[in-house]
Amino acid sequence: VLQQAKRDNVCESAEKERPRDPHNKRFDKQKFQNELKRYISARVHLSSAESAAFFPLFFEMKEKLHDFRRRADRMLENAEKNATTEAACNRMLNEYASVRSKELKVEADYTKRFKRILSARKVVQVMTAERMFGREHFRRMFGKQPGEKCRR
């Protein structure tokens, strides 16, 4: 406990000493969602009524999926640190698979709900637009131009 307190104290003092990088901005969830909403609406040609009905449900799904992914990531990290036996690793892998299958079920359930609001074609277009937005957003974060490859 004492060592953890010392590490925390060192980290805090290092953060205070280090000048803030103006390019290292905190993630603004609302801004990101608004940009995504505008991008998808324009790309898929959603009406204002479709947008008003669709996006609250869409972001609700995204939040649930994010929670599942966070849980799965924590499980893997925890297992890597603490699962010392083969049996413990197998249990963790089974739990991980269970979380991922629940994630897929939630996504399938929401897709059905989306189709009550939008046509199947528009749901497909939304999924494609979201993927494209993510790729463009990632490239902007690293200063790449559209079409320019990111090195691995």
Coordinates of N, CA and C in Angstrom, one line a residue:
V1 N 0.8 -1.2 0.0 CA 0.0 0.0 0.0 C 0.9 1.2 0.0
L2 N 1.9 1.2 0.8 CA 2.8 2.3 0.9 C 3.5 2.6 -0.5
Q3 N 3.9 1.5 -1.1 CA 4.6 1.6 -2.4 C 3.6 2.2 -3.4
Q4 N 2.3 1.8 -3.4 CA 1.3 2.3 -4.3 C 1.2 3.8 -4.1
A5 N 1.1 4.3 -2.8 CA 1.0 5.7 -2.5 C 2.1 6.5 -3.0
K6 N 3.3 5.9 -2.9 CA 4.5 6.6 -3.4 C 4.5 6.7 -4.9
R7 N 4.0 5.7 -5.6 CA 3.9 5.7 -7.1 C 2.9 6.8 -7.5
D8 N 1.7 6.8 -6.8 CA 0.7 7.8 -7.1 C 1.2 9.2 -6.9
N9 N 2.0 9.4 -5.8 CA 2.5 10.7 -5.5 C 3.5 11.1 -6.6
V10 N 4.3 10.2 -7.0 CA 5.3 10.5 -8.1 C 4.6 10.8 -9.4
C11 N 3.6 10.1 -9.7 CA 2.8 10.4 -10.9 C 2.1 11.7 -10.9
E12 N 1.6 12.1 -9.7 CA 0.9 13.4 -9.5 C 1.9 14.5 -9.7
S13 N 3.1 14.4 -9.1 CA 4.1 15.4 -9.2 C 4.6 15.6 -10.6
A14 N 4.8 14.4 -11.3 CA 5.2 14.5 -12.7 C 4.2 15.2 -13.6
E15 N 2.9 14.9 -13.3 CA 1.9 15.6 -14.1 C 1.9 17.1 -13.9
K16 N 2.1 17.5 -12.6 CA 2.1 18.9 -12.3 C 3.3 19.6 -13.0
E17 N 4.4 18.9 -13.0 CA 5.6 19.5 -13.6 C 5.6 19.6 -15.1
R18 N 5.0 18.6 -15.7 CA 4.9 18.5 -17.2 C 4.0 19.6 -17.8
P19 N 4.4 20.4 -18.7 CA 3.5 21.4 -19.3 C 2.5 20.6 -20.2
R20 N 1.3 21.2 -20.3 CA 0.2 20.6 -21.1 C 0.5 20.8 -22.5
D21 N 0.4 19.7 -23.3 CA 0.5 19.7 -24.7 C -0.8 20.1 -25.3
P22 N -0.8 21.2 -26.1 CA -2.1 21.7 -26.6 C -2.7 20.8 -27.6
H23 N -1.9 19.9 -28.2 CA -2.4 18.9 -29.2 C -3.0 17.7 -28.5
N24 N -2.7 17.5 -27.2 CA -3.2 16.3 -26.4 C -4.4 16.7 -25.7
K25 N -5.5 16.8 -26.5 CA -6.8 17.2 -25.9 C -7.5 16.0 -25.3
R26 N -8.3 16.3 -24.3 CA -9.1 15.2 -23.7 C -10.3 14.9 -24.7
F27 N -10.7 13.6 -24.7 CA -11.7 13.2 -25.6 C -13.1 13.8 -25.1
D28 N -13.7 14.5 -26.1 CA -15.0 15.1 -25.9 C -16.1 14.2 -26.5
K29 N -16.7 13.4 -25.7 CA -17.7 12.5 -26.1 C -18.9 13.1 -26.9
Q30 N -19.4 14.2 -26.3 CA -20.5 14.9 -27.0 C -20.1 15.4 -28.3
K31 N -18.9 16.0 -28.4 CA -18.5 16.6 -29.7 C -18.3 15.4 -30.7
F32 N -17.7 14.3 -30.3 CA -17.6 13.1 -31.1 C -18.9 12.6 -31.6
Q33 N -19.9 12.5 -30.7 CA -21.2 12.0 -31.1 C -21.9 13.0 -32.1
N34 N -21.7 14.3 -31.9 CA -22.3 15.2 -32.8 C -21.7 15.2 -34.2
E35 N -20.4 15.0 -34.2 CA -19.7 14.9 -35.5 C -20.2 13.6 -36.2
L36 N -20.3 12.5 -35.5 CA -20.7 11.2 -36.0 C -22.1 11.3 -36.5
K37 N -23.0 12.0 -35.8 CA -24.4 12.1 -36.1 C -24.5 12.9 -37.4
R38 N -23.8 14.0 -37.5 CA -23.8 14.8 -38.8 C -23.3 14.0 -40.0
Y39 N -22.2 13.3 -39.7 CA -21.6 12.6 -40.8 C -22.5 11.5 -41.3
I40 N -23.1 10.7 -40.4 CA -24.0 9.6 -40.8 C -25.3 10.2 -41.5
S41 N -25.8 11.3 -40.9 CA -27.1 11.9 -41.4 C -26.8 12.4 -42.9
A42 N -25.7 13.0 -43.1 CA -25.4 13.5 -44.4 C -25.2 12.4 -45.4
R43 N -24.4 11.4 -45.0 CA -24.0 10.3 -45.9 C -25.2 9.4 -46.2
V44 N -26.1 9.2 -45.3 CA -27.2 8.3 -45.5 C -28.5 9.0 -45.9
H45 N -28.4 10.4 -45.8 CA -29.6 11.2 -46.2 C -30.7 10.9 -45.3
L46 N -30.5 11.0 -44.0 CA -31.5 10.7 -43.0 C -32.4 12.0 -42.8
S47 N -33.7 11.9 -42.8 CA -34.5 13.0 -42.5 C -34.4 13.4 -41.0
S48 N -34.9 14.6 -40.7 CA -34.8 15.0 -39.3 C -35.6 14.1 -38.4
A49 N -36.7 13.6 -38.9 CA -37.5 12.6 -38.1 C -36.8 11.3 -37.9
E50 N -36.2 10.8 -39.0 CA -35.4 9.6 -38.8 C -34.3 9.8 -37.9
S51 N -33.5 10.9 -38.0 CA -32.4 11.1 -37.1 C -32.9 11.2 -35.6
A52 N -34.0 11.9 -35.4 CA -34.5 12.1 -34.0 C -34.9 10.7 -33.4
A53 N -35.4 9.8 -34.2 CA -35.8 8.5 -33.7 C -34.6 7.6 -33.6
F54 N -33.7 7.7 -34.6 CA -32.6 6.7 -34.7 C -31.5 6.9 -33.7
F55 N -31.0 8.1 -33.6 CA -29.7 8.4 -32.9 C -29.8 8.1 -31.4
P56 N -30.8 8.4 -30.7 CA -30.8 8.1 -29.3 C -30.7 6.5 -29.1
L57 N -31.3 5.8 -29.9 CA -31.2 4.3 -29.8 C -29.8 3.9 -30.2
F58 N -29.3 4.5 -31.3 CA -27.9 4.1 -31.8 C -26.9 4.4 -30.7
F59 N -26.9 5.5 -30.0 CA -25.9 5.8 -29.0 C -26.2 5.0 -27.7
E60 N -27.4 4.6 -27.5 CA -27.7 3.7 -26.4 C -27.0 2.4 -26.6
M61 N -27.1 1.9 -27.8 CA -26.5 0.6 -28.2 C -24.9 0.8 -28.1
K62 N -24.4 1.9 -28.6 CA -23.0 2.1 -28.6 C -22.4 2.1 -27.1
E63 N -23.2 2.6 -26.2 CA -22.8 2.7 -24.8 C -22.8 1.2 -24.2
K64 N -23.8 0.5 -24.5 CA -23.8 -0.9 -24.0 C -22.7 -1.7 -24.6
L65 N -22.4 -1.6 -25.9 CA -21.3 -2.3 -26.5 C -20.0 -1.9 -25.9
H66 N -19.8 -0.6 -25.7 CA -18.6 -0.1 -25.1 C -18.4 -0.8 -23.7
D67 N -19.5 -0.9 -22.9 CA -19.4 -1.5 -21.6 C -18.9 -3.0 -21.7
F68 N -19.5 -3.7 -22.7 CA -19.1 -5.1 -22.9 C -17.6 -5.2 -23.3
R69 N -17.2 -4.3 -24.2 CA -15.8 -4.4 -24.6 C -14.8 -4.0 -23.5
R70 N -15.2 -3.0 -22.7 CA -14.4 -2.7 -21.5 C -14.3 -3.8 -20.6
R71 N -15.4 -4.5 -20.3 CA -15.5 -5.7 -19.4 C -14.6 -6.8 -20.0
A72 N -14.7 -7.1 -21.3 CA -13.9 -8.1 -21.9 C -12.4 -7.8 -21.8
D73 N -12.1 -6.5 -22.1 CA -10.6 -6.1 -22.0 C -10.1 -6.2 -20.6
R74 N -10.9 -5.8 -19.6 CA -10.5 -6.0 -18.2 C -10.2 -7.5 -17.8
M75 N -11.1 -8.3 -18.4 CA -11.0 -9.8 -18.1 C -9.7 -10.3 -18.6
L76 N -9.3 -9.9 -19.9 CA -8.1 -10.4 -20.4 C -6.9 -9.9 -19.7
E77 N -6.9 -8.6 -19.3 CA -5.8 -8.0 -18.6 C -5.7 -8.7 -17.2
N78 N -6.8 -8.9 -16.5 CA -6.8 -9.5 -15.2 C -6.2 -11.0 -15.4
A79 N -6.7 -11.7 -16.4 CA -6.2 -13.1 -16.6 C -4.7 -13.1 -16.9
E80 N -4.3 -12.2 -17.7 CA -2.9 -12.2 -18.0 C -2.0 -12.0 -16.7
K81 N -2.5 -11.2 -15.8 CA -1.7 -10.9 -14.6 C -1.9 -12.0 -13.5
N82 N -3.2 -12.5 -13.4 CA -3.5 -13.4 -12.3 C -3.8 -14.8 -12.6
A83 N -4.1 -15.2 -13.8 CA -4.5 -16.6 -14.1 C -3.2 -17.4 -14.2
T84 N -2.8 -18.1 -13.2 CA -1.5 -18.8 -13.2 C -1.7 -20.2 -13.7
T85 N -2.9 -20.8 -13.7 CA -3.0 -22.2 -14.0 C -3.8 -22.3 -15.4
E86 N -3.6 -23.4 -16.0 CA -4.3 -23.7 -17.2 C -5.8 -23.6 -17.0
A87 N -6.3 -24.2 -15.9 CA -7.7 -24.2 -15.6 C -8.3 -22.8 -15.4
A88 N -7.5 -21.9 -14.8 CA -7.9 -20.5 -14.6 C -8.0 -19.8 -15.9
C89 N -7.1 -20.1 -16.8 CA -7.1 -19.5 -18.1 C -8.3 -20.0 -18.9
N90 N -8.6 -21.2 -18.8 CA -9.7 -21.8 -19.5 C -11.0 -21.2 -19.0
R91 N -11.2 -21.0 -17.7 CA -12.4 -20.4 -17.1 C -12.5 -18.9 -17.7
M92 N -11.4 -18.2 -17.7 CA -11.4 -16.8 -18.2 C -11.8 -16.8 -19.6
L93 N -11.3 -17.7 -20.4 CA -11.6 -17.7 -21.9 C -13.1 -18.0 -22.1
N94 N -13.7 -18.9 -21.2 CA -15.1 -19.2 -21.3 C -15.9 -18.0 -21.0
E95 N -15.5 -17.3 -19.9 CA -16.2 -16.0 -19.5 C -16.1 -15.0 -20.6
Y96 N -14.9 -14.9 -21.2 CA -14.7 -13.9 -22.2 C -15.6 -14.2 -23.4
A97 N -15.7 -15.5 -23.8 CA -16.5 -15.9 -24.9 C -18.0 -15.5 -24.6
S98 N -18.4 -15.7 -23.4 CA -19.7 -15.4 -22.9 C -20.0 -13.9 -23.1
V99 N -19.1 -13.1 -22.6 CA -19.3 -11.7 -22.7 C -19.4 -11.2 -24.2
R100 N -18.5 -11.8 -25.0 CA -18.5 -11.4 -26.5 C -19.8 -11.9 -27.1
S101 N -20.4 -13.1 -26.8 CA -21.6 -13.5 -27.4 C -22.8 -12.6 -26.9
K102 N -22.8 -12.2 -25.7 CA -23.8 -11.2 -25.2 C -23.7 -9.9 -26.0
E103 N -22.5 -9.5 -26.3 CA -22.3 -8.3 -27.1 C -22.9 -8.4 -28.4
L104 N -22.7 -9.6 -29.1 CA -23.3 -9.8 -30.4 C -24.8 -9.9 -30.3
K105 N -25.3 -10.5 -29.3 CA -26.8 -10.5 -29.1 C -27.4 -9.1 -29.0
V106 N -26.7 -8.3 -28.2 CA -27.2 -6.9 -28.0 C -27.2 -6.2 -29.4
E107 N -26.1 -6.4 -30.1 CA -26.0 -5.7 -31.4 C -27.1 -6.2 -32.4
A108 N -27.4 -7.5 -32.4 CA -28.5 -8.1 -33.2 C -29.8 -7.5 -32.8
D109 N -30.1 -7.4 -31.5 CA -31.3 -6.9 -31.0 C -31.5 -5.5 -31.4
Y110 N -30.5 -4.7 -31.3 CA -30.6 -3.3 -31.7 C -30.8 -3.1 -33.2
T111 N -30.1 -4.0 -34.0 CA -30.3 -3.9 -35.4 C -31.8 -4.2 -35.8
K112 N -32.4 -5.1 -35.1 CA -33.9 -5.3 -35.3 C -34.7 -4.0 -35.0
R113 N -34.3 -3.4 -33.9 CA -35.0 -2.1 -33.5 C -34.7 -1.0 -34.5
F114 N -33.5 -1.0 -35.1 CA -33.2 0.0 -36.1 C -34.1 -0.1 -37.3
K115 N -34.3 -1.4 -37.7 CA -35.1 -1.7 -38.9 C -36.6 -1.3 -38.7
R116 N -37.0 -1.0 -37.5 CA -38.4 -0.5 -37.3 C -38.4 1.0 -37.6
I117 N -37.2 1.6 -37.6 CA -37.1 3.1 -37.8 C -36.7 3.4 -39.2
L118 N -35.7 2.6 -39.7 CA -35.1 2.9 -41.0 C -35.2 1.6 -41.8
S119 N -35.1 1.8 -43.1 CA -35.1 0.6 -44.0 C -33.8 -0.2 -43.8
A120 N -33.9 -1.4 -44.2 CA -32.7 -2.3 -44.1 C -31.5 -1.7 -44.8
R121 N -31.8 -1.1 -46.0 CA -30.7 -0.5 -46.8 C -30.1 0.7 -46.0
K122 N -30.9 1.5 -45.4 CA -30.3 2.6 -44.6 C -29.6 2.1 -43.4
V123 N -30.0 1.0 -42.8 CA -29.3 0.5 -41.6 C -27.9 0.0 -42.1
V124 N -27.8 -0.6 -43.3 CA -26.5 -1.0 -43.8 C -25.7 0.2 -44.1
Q125 N -26.3 1.2 -44.7 CA -25.5 2.5 -45.0 C -25.0 3.1 -43.7
V126 N -25.8 3.1 -42.7 CA -25.4 3.7 -41.4 C -24.2 2.9 -40.9
M127 N -24.2 1.6 -40.9 CA -23.1 0.8 -40.5 C -21.8 1.1 -41.3
T128 N -22.0 1.2 -42.6 CA -20.8 1.5 -43.4 C -20.3 2.9 -43.1
A129 N -21.2 3.9 -43.0 CA -20.8 5.3 -42.7 C -20.1 5.4 -41.4
E130 N -20.6 4.7 -40.4 CA -20.0 4.7 -39.1 C -18.5 4.2 -39.2
R131 N -18.3 3.1 -39.9 CA -17.0 2.5 -40.1 C -16.1 3.5 -40.8
M132 N -16.6 4.2 -41.8 CA -15.8 5.1 -42.6 C -15.5 6.3 -41.7
F133 N -16.4 6.8 -40.9 CA -16.2 7.9 -40.0 C -15.0 7.5 -39.0
G134 N -15.1 6.3 -38.5 CA -14.1 5.9 -37.6 C -12.7 5.9 -38.2
R135 N -12.6 5.4 -39.4 CA -11.3 5.4 -40.1 C -10.8 6.8 -40.4
E136 N -11.7 7.7 -40.8 CA -11.3 9.1 -41.1 C -10.9 9.8 -39.8
H137 N -11.7 9.6 -38.7 CA -11.4 10.2 -37.4 C -10.0 9.7 -37.0
F138 N -9.7 8.4 -37.1 CA -8.4 7.9 -36.7 C -7.3 8.5 -37.5
R139 N -7.5 8.7 -38.8 CA -6.5 9.3 -39.7 C -6.2 10.8 -39.3
R140 N -7.3 11.5 -38.9 CA -7.2 12.9 -38.5 C -6.4 13.0 -37.2
M141 N -6.6 12.0 -36.3 CA -5.8 12.0 -35.1 C -4.3 11.9 -35.3
F142 N -3.9 11.2 -36.4 CA -2.5 11.0 -36.6 C -2.0 11.8 -37.8
G143 N -2.8 12.8 -38.3 CA -2.4 13.7 -39.3 C -2.3 13.1 -40.7
K144 N -3.0 12.1 -40.9 CA -3.0 11.5 -42.3 C -4.1 12.1 -43.1
Q145 N -3.8 12.1 -44.4 CA -4.8 12.6 -45.4 C -5.7 11.4 -45.8
P146 N -7.0 11.7 -46.2 CA -7.8 10.6 -46.7 C -7.1 9.8 -47.8
G147 N -7.1 8.5 -47.7 CA -6.5 7.7 -48.8 C -5.0 7.4 -48.4
E148 N -4.4 8.2 -47.6 CA -3.0 8.0 -47.2 C -3.0 6.8 -46.2
K149 N -2.1 5.9 -46.4 CA -2.0 4.7 -45.6 C -1.3 5.0 -44.3
C150 N -1.7 4.4 -43.2 CA -1.1 4.4 -41.9 C -0.1 3.3 -41.8
R151 N 1.1 3.6 -41.4 CA 2.1 2.5 -41.3 C 1.8 1.7 -40.0
R152 N 2.1 0.4 -40.1 CA 1.9 -0.5 -39.0 C 3.1 -0.7 -38.2

